Structure formats: C-alpha cells, structure tokens
C-alpha cells in the first residue's frame, strides 16, 4: 500500500478514535453516576436507624476529601503533596472513594476537553518518530459548534511540518507547509498557506481557517432556523394545525450544498387538492445573498414576487431570519402562498 495513503488512513482512524473517546467518556460518566447512587443506597440501608445513632451537638456532616488525579500524568508528581497521617474512614469509604475518584477524573477530562473546544483552535504535539529528525511538526484542531443543534460537530485537523528547503539562489530556509489535513475541500487553503511563513504565520493561518469555517457554519445554522418557521408564527392567536403536524411548516424542503452557496427553499402552496411549491433560490457568498429568484405559480403575483426578491437580494446572513419572515408575511397577506387551502 502507498505510504501516503496509509498515513492518511491512520490520520482518519485517529480522528475517529478521538471522537469515540469523547462518547465513551460521556457514557462512563453516566455509568459512574448510577454506580454511586447504588452504593449510596446500599450504605444508607446498612447504617443504624436514627434513634440508635449518637447525637453530637453542632456536628455538621463533612464529606470525604477527594484526591485529585491530574489531567497530565507526566507532571502529576510535581504537584502531589506529602502524605499526611491517614484519615479515619468509615466502613463504606473504601468502597465509595475509588468510584468517586474515577467519576471526578472523567468529569475533569471532559471539562478540559470542552474548554479547549470552546476556544475553537487547539494546537497539540505529534509523534516525532513519524517524521524526520530535523522536522518540526505541529497539529491543529478546529472545533465548530452548531447553535441550531446546540452541539459540537466533528472536529477538523491539520498537520503542519517545518522542513528545510532550498530556494532559487541556493539558500536553505526553514518553512512551514501543510502536511496533512481533514478540512473541507471548499476551504481556500491555497490562499491561507501563503501566510504560514510570514510573521505570526501559524496563528494567522489558523485564524483564517477558523473564521471561514465559522461563517460557513453560521449559514447552515440560519438555514436550519428558517426551516422551523411555522404558520402559527404569522397568524397570531391562531391554533391552525394540519392533519400530519407538518402541514403548518412554511418551508417543506431545503436543497443546499456543503458551503451553502446555493439554496433552494420549497414553500408549499395548496390549490384545492393539488400541492404546488414556490421555489426560493438564493445564491450566496460568504456573508450575504447575491441573487434571489422566487418561482411564480400565478402571473398576477409577479409584482409581489419582485418586491420579495428585492428584499432578499443583498441581505446579510445575520439578518436573513428577520428578512425572510417579512417575505413570508408579504406572501401570506397577498395570498401568494396558502399552505392550508
């Protein structure tokens, strides 16, 4: 097998392993919490009843001290305090403490992971044995959050390698290159990699990619919110509901590409028993709508359609939800669309 293909597959597997570790960690937290509840119930059943328990005045219950386990085991020895005299323990503590420590460690790791993910871009070291001795290597991880779905998406990775190259004059230079990546094909990497060897080049490179991905994800989130528009939103006080529960939805279907450059929104218009659709086609750049075309079912509505197209044309994605709602109001009030006829 070609070495480059093998290295690419190894990188993909590592990315999958990282995602699986997060899922396993979440499951382990839930399992540990359930185990702790079971242990707590068992201990409660084994304890003497309150009437036989000696009462100490002003005695507050003190929870057991949990021993921390540091996120990075390679440096934990520098932070471990000297062992004091052993603390008297109840009979339930030896069984309870390992479970509590395991739960705390899992939660700590998840918190650390989420902290890094919130930052958006994380740099991490790589296994130097996979590269030449004089190569510098750096891994970059790009995390994206979907506000429409309220969850982190699968991260993207890039591997940078700094090698010695010889220019046209024969001088040897140390330059960063993009060695491997899992970034989407539509990211303009050719433009961004030109910044790698400028001042603060790696930071500039990472921020360009991060900002580009954020804008793309923002477009997807806005479109996702548009699909949630319901007829009841525009008919105040109305309790309109279709037989399937979906007939009140304004947008019945969306066609879009990965970059959200071209969107086609299908708006239902019923004429008797016939189902017809107005197609709203939007051609977009990174920040706004460049062109808008709305298909016409009845020629008498051409003027209204043209007005709605004018509202959408040039609209920023940050304003699209508000503008599109105005368009729907105009189409409904002029009987251009009637989803429940």
XYZ file of C-alpha atoms in Angstrom:
341
model
C 0.000 0.000 0.000
C 1.233 3.507 -0.796
C 2.847 5.078 2.273
C 0.989 8.355 1.852
C -2.360 6.590 1.583
C -1.533 4.594 4.704
C -0.615 7.742 6.642
C -3.855 9.389 5.545
C -5.874 6.402 6.723
C -4.005 6.418 10.031
C -4.899 10.091 10.482
C -8.566 9.366 9.773
C -8.568 6.494 12.270
C -7.012 8.716 14.929
C -9.701 11.318 14.338
C -12.385 8.648 14.742
C -10.697 7.369 17.906
C -10.757 10.868 19.404
C -14.480 11.213 18.721
C -15.179 7.762 20.164
C -13.205 8.598 23.305
C -15.479 11.562 23.939
C -18.564 9.398 23.504
C -17.144 6.697 25.783
C -16.247 9.312 28.404
C -19.825 10.586 28.455
C -21.135 7.034 28.854
C -18.622 6.367 31.638
C -19.841 9.446 33.497
C -23.412 8.209 33.360
C -22.364 4.711 34.414
C -20.288 6.025 37.311
C -23.134 8.252 38.489
C -25.524 5.303 38.531
C -22.963 3.189 40.379
C -22.558 5.902 43.014
C -26.311 6.087 43.515
C -26.440 2.320 44.063
C -23.573 2.475 46.571
C -25.178 5.378 48.412
C -28.447 3.456 48.732
C -26.615 0.358 49.966
C -24.712 2.379 52.574
C -27.912 4.052 53.723
C -29.549 0.665 54.255
C -26.545 -0.616 56.238
C -26.392 2.394 58.587
C -28.132 2.202 62.003
C -31.512 3.829 62.377
C -31.522 7.442 63.678
C -32.827 6.544 67.163
C -29.711 4.434 67.909
C -27.187 6.893 66.422
C -25.307 9.018 68.979
C -26.042 12.710 68.549
C -23.270 15.258 68.706
C -24.257 18.866 69.243
C -23.400 21.236 66.372
C -21.794 18.409 64.405
C -22.023 19.091 60.665
C -21.507 16.247 58.218
C -18.130 16.587 56.476
C -17.770 14.941 53.060
C -14.658 12.846 52.436
C -11.732 14.606 50.780
C -11.310 13.532 47.171
C -7.737 13.017 45.988
C -7.127 14.802 42.698
C -5.700 12.990 39.700
C -4.083 15.495 37.337
C -5.050 15.693 33.677
C -1.463 15.088 32.518
C 0.113 12.127 34.403
C 3.592 13.110 33.202
C 3.595 16.144 35.515
C 1.434 14.876 38.353
C 4.472 14.022 40.503
C 5.350 17.730 40.663
C 2.005 18.557 42.238
C 1.486 15.711 44.706
C 1.557 16.897 48.298
C 3.296 14.836 51.039
C 1.100 12.216 52.572
C -0.318 13.182 55.959
C -1.478 10.824 58.630
C -4.229 8.540 57.377
C -7.702 9.928 57.866
C -10.081 7.731 59.827
C -12.586 6.235 57.437
C -15.971 4.699 57.776
C -16.501 1.171 56.566
C -18.265 2.499 53.471
C -15.463 4.876 52.420
C -13.011 2.328 50.914
C -15.697 1.162 48.505
C -17.033 4.627 47.792
C -13.766 6.536 47.301
C -12.423 4.746 44.170
C -15.753 5.231 42.409
C -15.825 8.918 43.380
C -12.251 9.443 42.225
C -12.983 7.764 38.895
C -16.045 9.958 38.416
C -14.128 13.141 39.242
C -11.323 12.191 36.846
C -13.760 11.539 33.999
C -15.555 14.831 34.616
C -12.257 16.708 34.796
C -11.144 15.303 31.454
C -14.460 16.222 29.852
C -14.249 19.751 31.261
C -10.706 20.129 29.964
C -11.797 18.846 26.563
C -14.776 21.208 26.403
C -12.605 24.149 27.496
C -10.281 23.544 24.574
C -13.204 23.069 22.192
C -14.763 26.392 23.209
C -11.527 28.099 22.179
C -12.104 26.935 18.620
C -8.491 26.142 17.712
C -6.185 23.835 19.664
C -2.512 23.147 18.945
C -1.062 19.811 20.068
C 2.231 17.897 19.683
C 2.624 14.916 17.377
C 4.639 11.716 17.451
C 8.068 12.856 16.244
C 9.067 9.302 15.310
C 6.795 9.507 12.261
C 8.872 12.357 10.821
C 12.487 13.192 10.039
C 14.678 14.154 12.987
C 15.101 17.767 11.831
C 11.414 18.308 11.034
C 9.248 20.400 13.337
C 5.643 19.231 13.410
C 2.514 20.746 14.887
C -1.083 19.547 14.976
C -4.057 21.913 14.794
C -7.599 21.008 15.732
C -10.583 23.123 14.638
C -13.803 22.736 16.627
C -17.145 24.010 15.389
C -20.355 24.463 17.387
C -23.798 24.302 15.817
C -26.068 26.811 17.551
C -29.095 25.388 15.758
C -28.425 21.876 17.084
C -26.721 23.003 20.335
C -23.829 20.590 19.940
C -20.210 20.384 18.845
C -19.632 18.995 15.372
C -16.916 16.565 14.333
C -13.602 18.464 14.501
C -11.234 19.079 11.602
C -7.476 18.530 11.834
C -4.403 19.951 10.114
C -0.773 18.861 10.449
C 1.942 21.443 9.794
C 5.536 20.459 9.073
C 8.547 22.765 9.138
C 11.299 21.477 6.870
C 14.473 22.773 5.287
C 14.003 23.882 1.669
C 16.418 25.374 -0.844
C 15.341 28.491 -2.745
C 16.352 29.509 -6.275
C 19.519 31.223 -5.030
C 20.702 28.095 -3.246
C 19.953 29.360 0.257
C 18.420 26.932 2.715
C 15.293 28.093 4.505
C 13.086 26.662 7.239
C 9.475 26.847 6.100
C 6.127 25.606 7.327
C 3.999 23.538 4.952
C 0.559 21.977 5.272
C 1.438 18.287 5.514
C -1.974 16.630 6.073
C -5.486 17.832 6.854
C -9.134 16.774 7.136
C -10.527 20.219 6.272
C -13.449 20.538 3.806
C -12.495 20.824 0.146
C -14.086 24.274 -0.167
C -11.704 25.925 2.328
C -9.328 28.168 0.279
C -6.172 26.578 1.671
C -4.027 27.750 -1.229
C -4.614 31.351 -0.152
C -4.210 30.701 3.565
C -0.996 28.667 3.313
C 0.714 31.727 1.806
C 0.538 33.254 5.292
C 2.307 30.353 7.011
C 5.830 31.751 6.769
C 5.013 35.386 7.498
C 5.295 36.928 10.959
C 2.883 35.083 13.280
C 2.116 32.987 10.218
C 0.806 29.887 12.015
C -1.576 31.979 14.125
C -2.789 33.892 11.065
C -3.237 30.640 9.123
C -5.276 29.051 11.929
C -7.467 32.125 12.451
C -8.233 32.446 8.734
C -9.420 28.833 8.624
C -11.357 29.152 11.868
C -13.152 32.338 10.744
C -14.006 30.788 7.379
C -15.478 27.665 8.999
C -17.453 29.782 11.487
C -19.082 31.741 8.652
C -19.995 28.555 6.791
C -21.491 27.021 9.934
C -23.392 30.242 10.631
C -25.059 29.952 7.217
C -26.070 26.351 7.960
C -27.477 27.405 11.349
C -29.504 30.237 9.809
C -30.990 27.892 7.196
C -31.807 25.391 9.951
C -33.688 28.109 11.835
C -35.618 29.063 8.691
C -36.935 25.516 8.370
C -38.530 25.889 11.819
C -40.800 28.744 10.696
C -44.386 27.714 11.368
C -47.648 29.121 10.045
C -48.777 29.817 13.609
C -45.883 32.275 13.924
C -47.566 34.524 11.359
C -51.173 34.022 12.479
C -51.326 35.462 15.987
C -53.782 33.676 18.203
C -54.374 31.015 15.569
C -54.334 27.363 16.541
C -54.005 26.181 12.948
C -52.785 22.617 12.679
C -52.576 20.252 9.772
C -53.518 16.575 9.901
C -49.920 15.392 9.802
C -48.494 18.036 12.110
C -46.085 19.046 9.321
C -48.549 20.956 7.120
C -48.088 24.119 9.199
C -44.399 24.210 8.375
C -43.703 27.050 5.921
C -40.610 25.511 4.308
C -41.226 21.894 3.367
C -37.807 21.085 1.951
C -34.326 22.576 1.525
C -31.666 21.773 -1.060
C -28.208 23.141 -0.280
C -24.561 22.418 -0.952
C -21.927 21.931 1.747
C -20.784 25.538 1.506
C -24.321 26.979 1.367
C -23.516 28.840 -1.838
C -26.803 27.829 -3.461
C -30.001 27.307 -1.506
C -33.389 26.208 -2.797
C -36.257 26.523 -0.311
C -39.568 24.841 -1.171
C -42.685 26.635 0.140
C -45.935 24.697 -0.102
C -48.935 26.268 -1.857
C -52.131 24.217 -1.962
C -54.767 24.803 -4.631
C -57.661 22.549 -3.732
C -56.242 19.046 -3.579
C -53.155 19.942 -5.612
C -49.815 20.516 -3.919
C -47.570 23.036 -5.603
C -44.343 24.620 -4.442
C -42.834 28.046 -4.727
C -39.084 27.631 -5.084
C -36.972 30.318 -3.442
C -33.494 30.074 -4.967
C -30.732 32.003 -3.196
C -27.176 32.318 -4.491
C -24.878 33.336 -1.666
C -21.354 34.449 -0.921
C -19.675 34.057 2.452
C -21.683 36.802 4.174
C -24.816 37.660 2.189
C -27.346 36.823 -0.523
C -26.157 37.820 -4.007
C -29.230 36.888 -6.049
C -32.757 35.751 -5.204
C -35.329 34.150 -7.507
C -38.823 33.072 -6.477
C -40.796 30.890 -8.873
C -44.230 32.173 -9.871
C -47.337 29.994 -9.933
C -49.786 32.768 -10.859
C -48.613 35.624 -13.124
C -50.803 38.152 -11.282
C -48.390 37.898 -8.331
C -45.334 38.967 -10.331
C -45.154 42.405 -8.679
C -45.269 40.934 -5.175
C -42.678 38.317 -6.118
C -40.356 41.009 -7.483
C -40.675 43.000 -4.251
C -39.794 39.942 -2.151
C -36.804 39.165 -4.359
C -35.604 42.731 -3.836
C -35.822 42.320 -0.051
C -33.743 39.144 -0.123
C -31.153 40.377 -2.614
C -28.113 41.743 -0.769
C -29.426 40.632 2.637
C -26.751 39.722 5.192
C -26.959 36.230 6.662
C -27.067 37.803 10.105
C -30.359 39.488 9.063
C -31.785 36.686 6.932
C -34.154 35.274 9.576
C -35.838 38.653 10.055
C -35.918 39.479 6.337
C -37.243 36.065 5.337
C -40.014 36.362 7.936
C -41.045 39.669 6.336
C -41.080 37.969 2.930
C -43.347 35.209 4.259
C -45.703 37.795 5.777
C -45.949 39.571 2.411
C -46.560 36.319 0.528
C -49.255 35.238 3.006
C -51.042 38.600 3.136
C -51.177 38.785 -0.669
C -52.367 35.165 -0.970
C -49.299 34.245 -2.992
C -48.859 31.231 -0.734
C -51.577 29.393 1.154
C -50.188 26.216 2.726
C -53.533 25.086 4.167
C -56.055 25.853 1.433
